[in-house]
CSV table of C-alpha atoms in Angstrom, one decimal:
chain,number,residue,atom,x,y,z
A,968,MET,CA,71.3,61.3,62.8
A,969,HIS,CA,74.3,60.7,60.6
A,970,ALA,CA,73.3,63.3,58.1
A,971,ARG,CA,72.4,65.8,60.8
A,972,VAL,CA,75.7,65.3,62.5
A,973,ARG,CA,77.6,65.7,59.2
A,974,ALA,CA,75.7,68.9,58.6
A,975,GLY,CA,76.7,70.3,62.0
A,976,ASP,CA,73.2,70.3,63.5
A,977,ALA,CA,73.6,71.4,67.1
A,978,ASP,CA,70.5,69.6,68.3
A,979,ALA,CA,71.8,66.4,66.7
A,980,PHE,CA,75.0,66.8,68.6
A,981,GLY,CA,73.1,67.4,71.8
A,982,GLN,CA,71.2,64.2,71.3
A,983,LEU,CA,74.4,62.3,70.5
A,984,PHE,CA,75.9,63.6,73.8
A,985,ASP,CA,72.9,62.5,75.8
A,986,GLN,CA,73.1,59.1,74.3
A,987,CYS,CA,76.8,58.4,74.4
A,988,ALA,CA,78.4,60.6,77.0
A,989,GLY,CA,78.1,57.9,79.7
A,990,SER,CA,79.8,55.3,77.5
A,991,VAL,CA,82.6,57.7,76.5
A,992,TYR,CA,83.1,58.6,80.2
A,993,ASN,CA,83.3,54.9,81.3
A,994,HIS,CA,85.6,54.1,78.5
A,995,ALA,CA,87.9,57.0,79.4
A,996,PHE,CA,88.0,56.0,83.0
A,997,ARG,CA,88.9,52.4,82.1
A,998,LEU,CA,91.8,53.8,80.0
A,999,THR,CA,93.1,56.3,82.6
A,1000,GLY,CA,91.8,55.1,86.0
A,1001,ASP,CA,91.2,58.7,86.9
A,1002,TRP,CA,87.7,60.2,87.1
A,1003,SER,CA,88.8,63.7,86.7
A,1004,VAL,CA,90.9,63.0,83.6
A,1005,ALA,CA,87.9,61.0,82.2
A,1006,GLU,CA,85.7,64.0,82.5
A,1007,ASP,CA,88.3,66.0,80.5
A,1008,ILE,CA,88.4,63.3,77.9
A,1009,VAL,CA,84.7,63.4,77.5
A,1010,SER,CA,84.7,67.1,76.8
A,1011,LEU,CA,87.7,66.8,74.4
A,1012,THR,CA,86.1,63.8,72.6
A,1013,PHE,CA,82.9,65.7,71.7
A,1014,LEU,CA,85.0,68.8,70.7
A,1015,GLU,CA,87.0,66.6,68.4
A,1016,ALA,CA,83.9,64.9,67.1
A,1017,TRP,CA,82.5,68.3,66.1
A,1018,ARG,CA,85.7,69.0,64.3
A,1019,LEU,CA,85.7,65.7,62.5
A,1020,ARG,CA,81.9,65.6,61.8
A,1021,ALA,CA,82.4,65.6,58.0
A,1022,ARG,CA,84.0,62.2,58.3
A,1023,VAL,CA,80.9,60.6,59.6
A,1024,ASP,CA,79.4,58.2,57.1
A,1025,ALA,CA,76.1,59.4,55.6
A,1026,VAL,CA,74.5,56.1,56.6
A,1027,GLY,CA,75.4,53.5,59.1
A,1028,GLY,CA,74.6,52.2,62.5
A,1029,SER,CA,75.4,53.7,65.9
A,1030,LEU,CA,77.8,56.5,66.2
A,1031,ARG,CA,79.0,55.2,69.6
A,1032,PRO,CA,82.0,53.2,68.1
A,1033,TRP,CA,83.1,56.3,66.3
A,1034,LEU,CA,83.0,58.4,69.5
A,1035,LEU,CA,84.8,55.7,71.4
A,1036,GLY,CA,87.5,55.6,68.8
A,1037,ILE,CA,87.9,59.4,69.1
A,1038,ALA,CA,88.0,59.0,72.9
A,1039,THR,CA,90.7,56.4,72.7
A,1040,ASN,CA,92.9,58.8,70.7
A,1041,VAL,CA,92.2,61.6,73.0
A,1042,ALA,CA,93.1,59.5,76.0
A,1043,ARG,CA,96.3,58.4,74.4
A,1044,ASN,CA,97.3,62.0,73.7
A,1045,THR,CA,96.3,63.0,77.2
A,1046,THR,CA,98.4,60.3,78.7
A,1047,ARG,CA,101.3,61.1,76.5
A,1048,ALA,CA,101.1,64.8,77.4
A,1049,ALA,CA,100.9,64.0,81.1
A,1050,ARG,CA,104.0,61.7,80.8
A,1051,ARG,CA,105.9,64.5,79.0
A,1052,TYR,CA,104.9,67.0,81.7
A,1053,ARG,CA,106.1,64.7,84.5
A,1054,ALA,CA,109.4,64.0,82.7
A,1055,ALA,CA,109.9,67.8,82.2
A,1056,LEU,CA,109.3,68.3,85.9
A,1057,ALA,CA,111.8,65.6,86.8
A,1058,ARG,CA,114.5,67.3,84.7
A,1059,LEU,CA,114.1,70.6,86.6
A,1060,PRO,CA,116.7,71.3,89.3
A,1061,PRO,CA,115.5,70.9,92.8
A,1062,GLY,CA,114.0,74.1,94.0
A,1063,THR,CA,115.4,75.9,97.0
A,1064,ALA,CA,113.2,75.9,100.1
A,1065,GLU,CA,111.5,79.2,100.5
A,1066,PRO,CA,111.7,80.6,104.0
A,1067,ASP,CA,108.6,80.6,106.0
A,1068,ILE,CA,107.9,84.3,106.7
A,1069,ALA,CA,104.9,83.6,109.0
A,1070,ASP,CA,107.0,84.0,112.1
A,1071,GLU,CA,108.7,87.2,110.8
A,1072,VAL,CA,105.3,88.7,109.9
A,1073,ALA,CA,103.9,87.8,113.3
A,1074,GLY,CA,107.0,89.3,115.0
A,1075,ARG,CA,106.6,92.5,113.0
A,1076,LEU,CA,103.0,92.7,114.0
A,1077,ASP,CA,103.8,92.1,117.7
A,1078,ASP,CA,106.6,94.8,117.5
A,1079,ARG,CA,104.1,97.2,115.9
A,1080,ARG,CA,101.6,96.6,118.6
A,1081,SER,CA,104.2,97.0,121.3
A,1082,LEU,CA,105.3,100.3,119.8
A,1083,ASP,CA,101.8,101.5,119.7
A,1084,GLU,CA,101.3,100.6,123.3
A,1085,VAL,CA,104.5,102.4,124.3
A,1086,ARG,CA,103.4,105.5,122.4
A,1087,ALA,CA,100.0,105.4,124.0
A,1088,ALA,CA,101.5,105.1,127.4
A,1089,LEU,CA,104.0,107.9,126.9
A,1090,ALA,CA,101.2,110.1,125.6
A,1091,GLY,CA,99.7,109.8,129.1
A,1092,LEU,CA,102.7,111.5,130.6
A,1093,ARG,CA,103.2,115.2,131.0
A,1094,ARG,CA,105.8,116.8,128.7
A,1095,SER,CA,108.1,117.5,131.5
A,1096,GLU,CA,107.9,113.8,132.6
A,1097,ARG,CA,108.6,112.6,129.1
A,1098,GLU,CA,111.6,114.8,128.9
A,1099,VAL,CA,113.1,113.4,132.1
A,1100,LEU,CA,112.3,109.9,131.0
A,1101,ALA,CA,113.9,110.4,127.6
A,1102,LEU,CA,117.1,111.7,129.2
A,1103,CYS,CA,117.5,109.3,132.1
A,1104,VAL,CA,116.2,106.2,130.4
A,1105,GLY,CA,116.5,106.8,126.7
A,1106,ALA,CA,119.8,108.6,126.8
A,1107,GLY,CA,121.1,106.9,130.0
A,1108,LEU,CA,121.9,110.2,131.8
A,1109,GLY,CA,122.2,110.3,135.5
A,1110,TYR,CA,120.2,112.6,137.7
A,1111,THR,CA,122.9,115.2,137.8
A,1112,GLU,CA,123.5,115.2,134.1
A,1113,ALA,CA,119.7,115.4,133.3
A,1114,ALA,CA,119.3,118.2,135.8
A,1115,ARG,CA,122.1,120.1,134.2
A,1116,ALA,CA,120.6,119.5,130.7
A,1117,LEU,CA,117.2,120.7,131.8
A,1118,GLY,CA,118.4,123.5,134.1
A,1119,LEU,CA,116.5,121.9,137.1
A,1120,PRO,CA,117.4,120.8,140.6
A,1121,VAL,CA,118.4,117.2,140.9
A,1122,GLY,CA,115.6,116.5,143.3
A,1123,THR,CA,113.1,117.7,140.6
A,1124,VAL,CA,114.5,115.4,138.1
A,1125,ARG,CA,114.3,112.5,140.5
A,1126,SER,CA,110.7,113.2,141.4
A,1127,ARG,CA,109.6,113.6,137.8
A,1128,LEU,CA,111.3,110.4,136.8
A,1129,PHE,CA,109.6,108.6,139.7
A,1130,ARG,CA,106.2,110.0,138.7
A,1131,ALA,CA,106.8,109.0,135.1
A,1132,ARG,CA,107.7,105.5,136.0
A,1133,ARG,CA,104.7,105.1,138.3
A,1134,LYS,CA,102.3,106.4,135.6
A,1135,LEU,CA,103.8,104.1,133.0
A,1136,ALA,CA,103.3,101.2,135.4
A,1137,THR,CA,99.7,102.2,135.8
A,1138,LEU,CA,99.1,102.8,132.1
A,1139,THR,CA,100.7,99.5,131.0
A,1140,GLY,CA,99.0,97.5,133.7
A,1141,THR,CA,102.3,96.3,135.2
A,1142,ALA,CA,103.3,96.0,138.8
A,1143,LYS,CA,104.1,99.1,140.8
A,1144,PRO,CA,107.7,100.1,140.3
A,1145,PRO,CA,110.1,100.2,143.3
A,1146,GLU,CA,110.4,103.4,145.3
A,1147,PRO,CA,113.1,105.8,144.0
A,1148,HIS,CA,116.6,105.9,145.6
A,1149,THR,CA,116.5,108.2,148.6
A,1150,GLY,CA,120.2,109.1,148.6
A,1151,ARG,CA,121.7,112.1,147.0
A,1152,GLY,CA,122.1,112.0,143.3
A,1153,GLN,CA,121.8,108.9,141.2
A,1154,THR,CA,124.4,106.2,141.3
A,1155,ASP,CA,125.2,103.8,138.4
A,1156,GLY,CA,123.1,101.2,140.2
A,1157,ASP,CA,120.2,103.5,140.6
A,1158,ARG,CA,120.1,104.4,136.9
A,1159,GLY,CA,120.3,100.7,136.0
A,1160,THR,CA,117.3,100.1,138.2
A,1161,ALA,CA,115.4,103.0,136.6
A,1162,VAL,CA,116.2,101.8,133.1
A,1163,ARG,CA,115.3,98.2,133.9
A,1164,SER,CA,112.0,99.2,135.5
A,1165,VAL,CA,110.8,101.3,132.6
A,1166,ARG,CA,111.9,98.8,130.0
A,1167,GLU,CA,110.0,96.1,131.9
A,1168,THR,CA,106.9,98.2,132.0
A,1169,THR,CA,107.1,99.1,128.3
A,1170,ALA,CA,108.1,95.7,127.0
């Protein structure tokens, strides 16, 4: 076995591993108290044994003590490296807390879904209804101003806005909006009601 190991016989190293890996592992665990580190030490020990194979005596007894000696050095180096690593981490300045963007991303997704729902609801309106809605709700114009902008009677603007609001309430599954103001023209209070109702249905 000694001669074969010295010669770099792969089969001899396989046999040596089968015979001594358990002892090396237990030894590494006793040195480190960590099963995971012990596994790494076993691998490193046999790699180092392969590199140092020429130092094996041509004759002699078990190679187990030789392997355990290598494992001891490997464990020492591993422990020293881990200690240096921990010391280096301790010298680093404390990191700044990274903001949690989960809520922001969720908010953006909700906003995107809300916009898609609004677009889908508006697509269900006639073009003339969308125009009145854009003027009276989007731009905040009164009935008279919207009628002047579109060249329509005030009553037509009022009726189209009412139909648009009612359709939006149906398309978005919200409660039926209140009846339109029955007086002449649209007062500031009426416009606020219209704006609030549509906003509520599209929110």
